[in-house]
């Protein structure tokens, strides 16, 4: 029984790790862009909160909705 739990823990890490890496990379790229860009669609401070606190979806929302395309 203990061996099964150990295998499940390793499997969970193998499934979750790629999502964590993607989340981290997306957040870093979105934050870099947020600092660099002057204007966004909506308040800039709100996009910072969304990027940092809304996991995985926040940075994607910023790139799809938040960036102003002038």
PDB file of N, CA and C in Angstrom, residues 6-68:
ATOM      1  N   UNK A   6       3.495   6.107  -2.895  1.00  0.00           N
ATOM      2  CA  UNK A   6       4.727   6.726  -3.374  1.00  0.00           C
ATOM      3  C   UNK A   6       4.682   6.906  -4.892  1.00  0.00           C
ATOM      4  N   UNK A   7       4.185   5.892  -5.592  1.00  0.00           N
ATOM      5  CA  UNK A   7       4.067   5.990  -7.047  1.00  0.00           C
ATOM      6  C   UNK A   7       3.074   7.078  -7.446  1.00  0.00           C
ATOM      7  N   UNK A   8       1.978   7.207  -6.704  1.00  0.00           N
ATOM      8  CA  UNK A   8       0.998   8.248  -6.992  1.00  0.00           C
ATOM      9  C   UNK A   8       1.581   9.637  -6.768  1.00  0.00           C
ATOM     10  N   UNK A   9       2.380   9.803  -5.726  1.00  0.00           N
ATOM     11  CA  UNK A   9       3.025  11.094  -5.482  1.00  0.00           C
ATOM     12  C   UNK A   9       3.954  11.469  -6.631  1.00  0.00           C
ATOM     13  N   UNK A  10       4.709  10.503  -7.133  1.00  0.00           N
ATOM     14  CA  UNK A  10       5.608  10.772  -8.249  1.00  0.00           C
ATOM     15  C   UNK A  10       4.823  11.089  -9.515  1.00  0.00           C
ATOM     16  N   UNK A  11       3.712  10.396  -9.719  1.00  0.00           N
ATOM     17  CA  UNK A  11       2.877  10.652 -10.886  1.00  0.00           C
ATOM     18  C   UNK A  11       2.271  12.048 -10.811  1.00  0.00           C
ATOM     19  N   UNK A  12       1.780  12.436  -9.642  1.00  0.00           N
ATOM     20  CA  UNK A  12       1.207  13.774  -9.486  1.00  0.00           C
ATOM     21  C   UNK A  12       2.238  14.851  -9.794  1.00  0.00           C
ATOM     22  N   UNK A  13       3.446  14.679  -9.322  1.00  0.00           N
ATOM     23  CA  UNK A  13       4.500  15.658  -9.592  1.00  0.00           C
ATOM     24  C   UNK A  13       4.816  15.711 -11.084  1.00  0.00           C
ATOM     25  N   UNK A  14       4.823  14.557 -11.733  1.00  0.00           N
ATOM     26  CA  UNK A  14       5.109  14.509 -13.166  1.00  0.00           C
ATOM     27  C   UNK A  14       4.018  15.205 -13.976  1.00  0.00           C
ATOM     28  N   UNK A  15       2.794  15.178 -13.490  1.00  0.00           N
ATOM     29  CA  UNK A  15       1.688  15.824 -14.195  1.00  0.00           C
ATOM     30  C   UNK A  15       1.660  17.319 -13.899  1.00  0.00           C
ATOM     31  N   UNK A  16       1.936  17.706 -12.674  1.00  0.00           N
ATOM     32  CA  UNK A  16       1.824  19.101 -12.247  1.00  0.00           C
ATOM     33  C   UNK A  16       3.042  19.936 -12.657  1.00  0.00           C
ATOM     34  N   UNK A  17       4.217  19.351 -12.692  1.00  0.00           N
ATOM     35  CA  UNK A  17       5.450  20.095 -12.963  1.00  0.00           C
ATOM     36  C   UNK A  17       5.413  20.881 -14.275  1.00  0.00           C
ATOM     37  N   UNK A  18       4.957  20.309 -15.390  1.00  0.00           N
ATOM     38  CA  UNK A  18       4.923  21.118 -16.622  1.00  0.00           C
ATOM     39  C   UNK A  18       4.013  22.340 -16.513  1.00  0.00           C
ATOM     40  N   UNK A  19       2.890  22.203 -15.813  1.00  0.00           N
ATOM     41  CA  UNK A  19       1.992  23.347 -15.632  1.00  0.00           C
ATOM     42  C   UNK A  19       2.646  24.429 -14.782  1.00  0.00           C
ATOM     43  N   UNK A  20       3.404  24.030 -13.774  1.00  0.00           N
ATOM     44  CA  UNK A  20       4.106  25.007 -12.945  1.00  0.00           C
ATOM     45  C   UNK A  20       5.159  25.760 -13.753  1.00  0.00           C
ATOM     46  N   UNK A  21       5.872  25.049 -14.597  1.00  0.00           N
ATOM     47  CA  UNK A  21       6.895  25.685 -15.433  1.00  0.00           C
ATOM     48  C   UNK A  21       6.243  26.657 -16.420  1.00  0.00           C
ATOM     49  N   UNK A  22       5.152  26.223 -17.057  1.00  0.00           N
ATOM     50  CA  UNK A  22       4.436  27.095 -17.997  1.00  0.00           C
ATOM     51  C   UNK A  22       3.912  28.331 -17.281  1.00  0.00           C
ATOM     52  N   UNK A  23       3.339  28.146 -16.086  1.00  0.00           N
ATOM     53  CA  UNK A  23       2.815  29.268 -15.299  1.00  0.00           C
ATOM     54  C   UNK A  23       3.925  30.266 -14.987  1.00  0.00           C
ATOM     55  N   UNK A  24       5.062  29.771 -14.549  1.00  0.00           N
ATOM     56  CA  UNK A  24       6.178  30.637 -14.179  1.00  0.00           C
ATOM     57  C   UNK A  24       6.689  31.430 -15.390  1.00  0.00           C
ATOM     58  N   UNK A  25       6.856  30.758 -16.518  1.00  0.00           N
ATOM     59  CA  UNK A  25       7.350  31.433 -17.725  1.00  0.00           C
ATOM     60  C   UNK A  25       6.349  32.476 -18.212  1.00  0.00           C
ATOM     61  N   UNK A  26       5.059  32.112 -18.260  1.00  0.00           N
ATOM     62  CA  UNK A  26       4.036  33.068 -18.691  1.00  0.00           C
ATOM     63  C   UNK A  26       3.997  34.288 -17.781  1.00  0.00           C
ATOM     64  N   UNK A  27       4.105  34.063 -16.467  1.00  0.00           N
ATOM     65  CA  UNK A  27       4.059  35.182 -15.532  1.00  0.00           C
ATOM     66  C   UNK A  27       5.269  36.095 -15.720  1.00  0.00           C
ATOM     67  N   UNK A  28       6.449  35.517 -15.893  1.00  0.00           N
ATOM     68  CA  UNK A  28       7.640  36.345 -16.094  1.00  0.00           C
ATOM     69  C   UNK A  28       7.543  37.171 -17.374  1.00  0.00           C
ATOM     70  N   UNK A  29       7.100  36.564 -18.455  1.00  0.00           N
ATOM     71  CA  UNK A  29       6.983  37.280 -19.728  1.00  0.00           C
ATOM     72  C   UNK A  29       5.921  38.370 -19.627  1.00  0.00           C
ATOM     73  N   UNK A  30       4.786  38.055 -18.991  1.00  0.00           N
ATOM     74  CA  UNK A  30       3.716  39.048 -18.841  1.00  0.00           C
ATOM     75  C   UNK A  30       4.175  40.209 -17.960  1.00  0.00           C
ATOM     76  N   UNK A  31       4.885  39.922 -16.872  1.00  0.00           N
ATOM     77  CA  UNK A  31       5.375  40.995 -16.003  1.00  0.00           C
ATOM     78  C   UNK A  31       6.399  41.868 -16.729  1.00  0.00           C
ATOM     79  N   UNK A  32       7.280  41.249 -17.481  1.00  0.00           N
ATOM     80  CA  UNK A  32       8.259  42.019 -18.256  1.00  0.00           C
ATOM     81  C   UNK A  32       7.544  42.942 -19.235  1.00  0.00           C
ATOM     82  N   UNK A  33       6.542  42.416 -19.922  1.00  0.00           N
ATOM     83  CA  UNK A  33       5.784  43.227 -20.874  1.00  0.00           C
ATOM     84  C   UNK A  33       4.996  44.312 -20.156  1.00  0.00           C
ATOM     85  N   UNK A  34       4.425  43.992 -18.992  1.00  0.00           N
ATOM     86  CA  UNK A  34       3.646  44.959 -18.208  1.00  0.00           C
ATOM     87  C   UNK A  34       4.518  46.149 -17.799  1.00  0.00           C
ATOM     88  N   UNK A  35       5.765  45.884 -17.382  1.00  0.00           N
ATOM     89  CA  UNK A  35       6.674  46.970 -17.007  1.00  0.00           C
ATOM     90  C   UNK A  35       7.070  47.808 -18.218  1.00  0.00           C
ATOM     91  N   UNK A  36       7.230  47.174 -19.365  1.00  0.00           N
ATOM     92  CA  UNK A  36       7.720  47.836 -20.569  1.00  0.00           C
ATOM     93  C   UNK A  36       6.650  48.676 -21.255  1.00  0.00           C
ATOM     94  N   UNK A  37       5.423  48.212 -21.267  1.00  0.00           N
ATOM     95  CA  UNK A  37       4.344  48.872 -22.011  1.00  0.00           C
ATOM     96  C   UNK A  37       3.817  50.071 -21.212  1.00  0.00           C
ATOM     97  N   UNK A  38       3.425  51.134 -21.916  1.00  0.00           N
ATOM     98  CA  UNK A  38       2.941  52.339 -21.233  1.00  0.00           C
ATOM     99  C   UNK A  38       1.450  52.291 -20.944  1.00  0.00           C
ATOM    100  N   UNK A  39       0.652  51.818 -21.894  1.00  0.00           N
ATOM    101  CA  UNK A  39      -0.801  51.813 -21.714  1.00  0.00           C
ATOM    102  C   UNK A  39      -1.351  50.411 -21.925  1.00  0.00           C
ATOM    103  N   UNK A  40      -2.376  50.090 -21.143  1.00  0.00           N
ATOM    104  CA  UNK A  40      -3.067  48.816 -21.279  1.00  0.00           C
ATOM    105  C   UNK A  40      -4.556  49.074 -21.451  1.00  0.00           C
ATOM    106  N   UNK A  41      -5.295  48.055 -21.807  1.00  0.00           N
ATOM    107  CA  UNK A  41      -6.750  48.151 -21.839  1.00  0.00           C
ATOM    108  C   UNK A  41      -7.246  47.984 -20.409  1.00  0.00           C
ATOM    109  N   UNK A  42      -7.555  49.066 -19.757  1.00  0.00           N
ATOM    110  CA  UNK A  42      -7.955  49.042 -18.352  1.00  0.00           C
ATOM    111  C   UNK A  42      -6.828  49.554 -17.484  1.00  0.00           C
ATOM    112  N   UNK A  43      -7.084  49.635 -16.177  1.00  0.00           N
ATOM    113  CA  UNK A  43      -6.056  50.141 -15.258  1.00  0.00           C
ATOM    114  C   UNK A  43      -4.835  49.218 -15.212  1.00  0.00           C
ATOM    115  N   UNK A  44      -3.681  49.819 -15.278  1.00  0.00           N
ATOM    116  CA  UNK A  44      -2.441  49.040 -15.289  1.00  0.00           C
ATOM    117  C   UNK A  44      -2.254  48.259 -13.988  1.00  0.00           C
ATOM    118  N   UNK A  45      -2.617  48.862 -12.853  1.00  0.00           N
ATOM    119  CA  UNK A  45      -2.462  48.194 -11.558  1.00  0.00           C
ATOM    120  C   UNK A  45      -3.351  46.954 -11.475  1.00  0.00           C
ATOM    121  N   UNK A  46      -4.526  46.993 -12.107  1.00  0.00           N
ATOM    122  CA  UNK A  46      -5.425  45.839 -12.089  1.00  0.00           C
ATOM    123  C   UNK A  46      -4.823  44.675 -12.867  1.00  0.00           C
ATOM    124  N   UNK A  47      -4.174  44.974 -13.982  1.00  0.00           N
ATOM    125  CA  UNK A  47      -3.538  43.912 -14.755  1.00  0.00           C
ATOM    126  C   UNK A  47      -2.382  43.291 -13.988  1.00  0.00           C
ATOM    127  N   UNK A  48      -1.680  44.070 -13.194  1.00  0.00           N
ATOM    128  CA  UNK A  48      -0.618  43.506 -12.359  1.00  0.00           C
ATOM    129  C   UNK A  48      -1.193  42.494 -11.380  1.00  0.00           C
ATOM    130  N   UNK A  49      -2.295  42.833 -10.733  1.00  0.00           N
ATOM    131  CA  UNK A  49      -2.940  41.914  -9.786  1.00  0.00           C
ATOM    132  C   UNK A  49      -3.405  40.649 -10.501  1.00  0.00           C
ATOM    133  N   UNK A  50      -4.002  40.806 -11.677  1.00  0.00           N
ATOM    134  CA  UNK A  50      -4.485  39.642 -12.430  1.00  0.00           C
ATOM    135  C   UNK A  50      -3.319  38.749 -12.848  1.00  0.00           C
ATOM    136  N   UNK A  51      -2.239  39.334 -13.332  1.00  0.00           N
ATOM    137  CA  UNK A  51      -1.081  38.548 -13.768  1.00  0.00           C
ATOM    138  C   UNK A  51      -0.509  37.745 -12.609  1.00  0.00           C
ATOM    139  N   UNK A  52      -0.389  38.365 -11.450  1.00  0.00           N
ATOM    140  CA  UNK A  52       0.285  37.718 -10.326  1.00  0.00           C
ATOM    141  C   UNK A  52      -0.618  36.728  -9.590  1.00  0.00           C
ATOM    142  N   UNK A  53      -1.892  37.070  -9.403  1.00  0.00           N
ATOM    143  CA  UNK A  53      -2.730  36.268  -8.520  1.00  0.00           C
ATOM    144  C   UNK A  53      -3.696  35.309  -9.206  1.00  0.00           C
ATOM    145  N   UNK A  54      -3.930  35.449 -10.494  1.00  0.00           N
ATOM    146  CA  UNK A  54      -4.831  34.521 -11.190  1.00  0.00           C
ATOM    147  C   UNK A  54      -3.947  33.513 -11.927  1.00  0.00           C
ATOM    148  N   UNK A  55      -3.778  32.362 -11.320  1.00  0.00           N
ATOM    149  CA  UNK A  55      -2.842  31.361 -11.827  1.00  0.00           C
ATOM    150  C   UNK A  55      -3.162  30.912 -13.241  1.00  0.00           C
ATOM    151  N   UNK A  56      -2.150  30.847 -14.043  1.00  0.00           N
ATOM    152  CA  UNK A  56      -2.131  30.389 -15.427  1.00  0.00           C
ATOM    153  C   UNK A  56      -3.043  31.185 -16.351  1.00  0.00           C
ATOM    154  N   UNK A  57      -4.253  31.491 -15.926  1.00  0.00           N
ATOM    155  CA  UNK A  57      -5.192  32.215 -16.771  1.00  0.00           C
ATOM    156  C   UNK A  57      -4.866  33.714 -16.796  1.00  0.00           C
ATOM    157  N   UNK A  58      -4.358  34.264 -15.690  1.00  0.00           N
ATOM    158  CA  UNK A  58      -4.071  35.694 -15.596  1.00  0.00           C
ATOM    159  C   UNK A  58      -3.130  36.204 -16.676  1.00  0.00           C
ATOM    160  N   UNK A  59      -1.950  35.587 -16.832  1.00  0.00           N
ATOM    161  CA  UNK A  59      -1.056  36.050 -17.898  1.00  0.00           C
ATOM    162  C   UNK A  59      -1.653  35.881 -19.294  1.00  0.00           C
ATOM    163  N   UNK A  60      -2.408  34.811 -19.502  1.00  0.00           N
ATOM    164  CA  UNK A  60      -3.045  34.600 -20.804  1.00  0.00           C
ATOM    165  C   UNK A  60      -4.078  35.690 -21.062  1.00  0.00           C
ATOM    166  N   UNK A  61      -4.884  36.020 -20.047  1.00  0.00           N
ATOM    167  CA  UNK A  61      -5.860  37.101 -20.195  1.00  0.00           C
ATOM    168  C   UNK A  61      -5.174  38.424 -20.505  1.00  0.00           C
ATOM    169  N   UNK A  62      -4.046  38.672 -19.857  1.00  0.00           N
ATOM    170  CA  UNK A  62      -3.311  39.913 -20.110  1.00  0.00           C
ATOM    171  C   UNK A  62      -2.891  39.999 -21.576  1.00  0.00           C
ATOM    172  N   UNK A  63      -2.344  38.912 -22.119  1.00  0.00           N
ATOM    173  CA  UNK A  63      -1.888  38.946 -23.507  1.00  0.00           C
ATOM    174  C   UNK A  63      -3.048  39.025 -24.493  1.00  0.00           C
ATOM    175  N   UNK A  64      -4.185  38.427 -24.169  1.00  0.00           N
ATOM    176  CA  UNK A  64      -5.321  38.426 -25.093  1.00  0.00           C
ATOM    177  C   UNK A  64      -6.135  39.711 -24.988  1.00  0.00           C
ATOM    178  N   UNK A  65      -6.396  40.177 -23.751  1.00  0.00           N
ATOM    179  CA  UNK A  65      -7.297  41.314 -23.536  1.00  0.00           C
ATOM    180  C   UNK A  65      -6.558  42.575 -23.102  1.00  0.00           C
ATOM    181  N   UNK A  66      -5.578  42.441 -22.232  1.00  0.00           N
ATOM    182  CA  UNK A  66      -4.983  43.592 -21.568  1.00  0.00           C
ATOM    183  C   UNK A  66      -4.040  44.436 -22.385  1.00  0.00           C
ATOM    184  N   UNK A  67      -3.325  43.821 -23.312  1.00  0.00           N
ATOM    185  CA  UNK A  67      -2.360  44.595 -24.104  1.00  0.00           C
ATOM    186  C   UNK A  67      -3.082  45.464 -25.105  1.00  0.00           C
ATOM    187  N   UNK A  68      -2.709  46.705 -25.146  1.00  0.00           N
ATOM    188  CA  UNK A  68      -3.292  47.646 -26.108  1.00  0.00           C
ATOM    189  C   UNK A  68      -2.530  47.514 -27.425  1.00  0.00           C
TER     190      UNK A  68
END
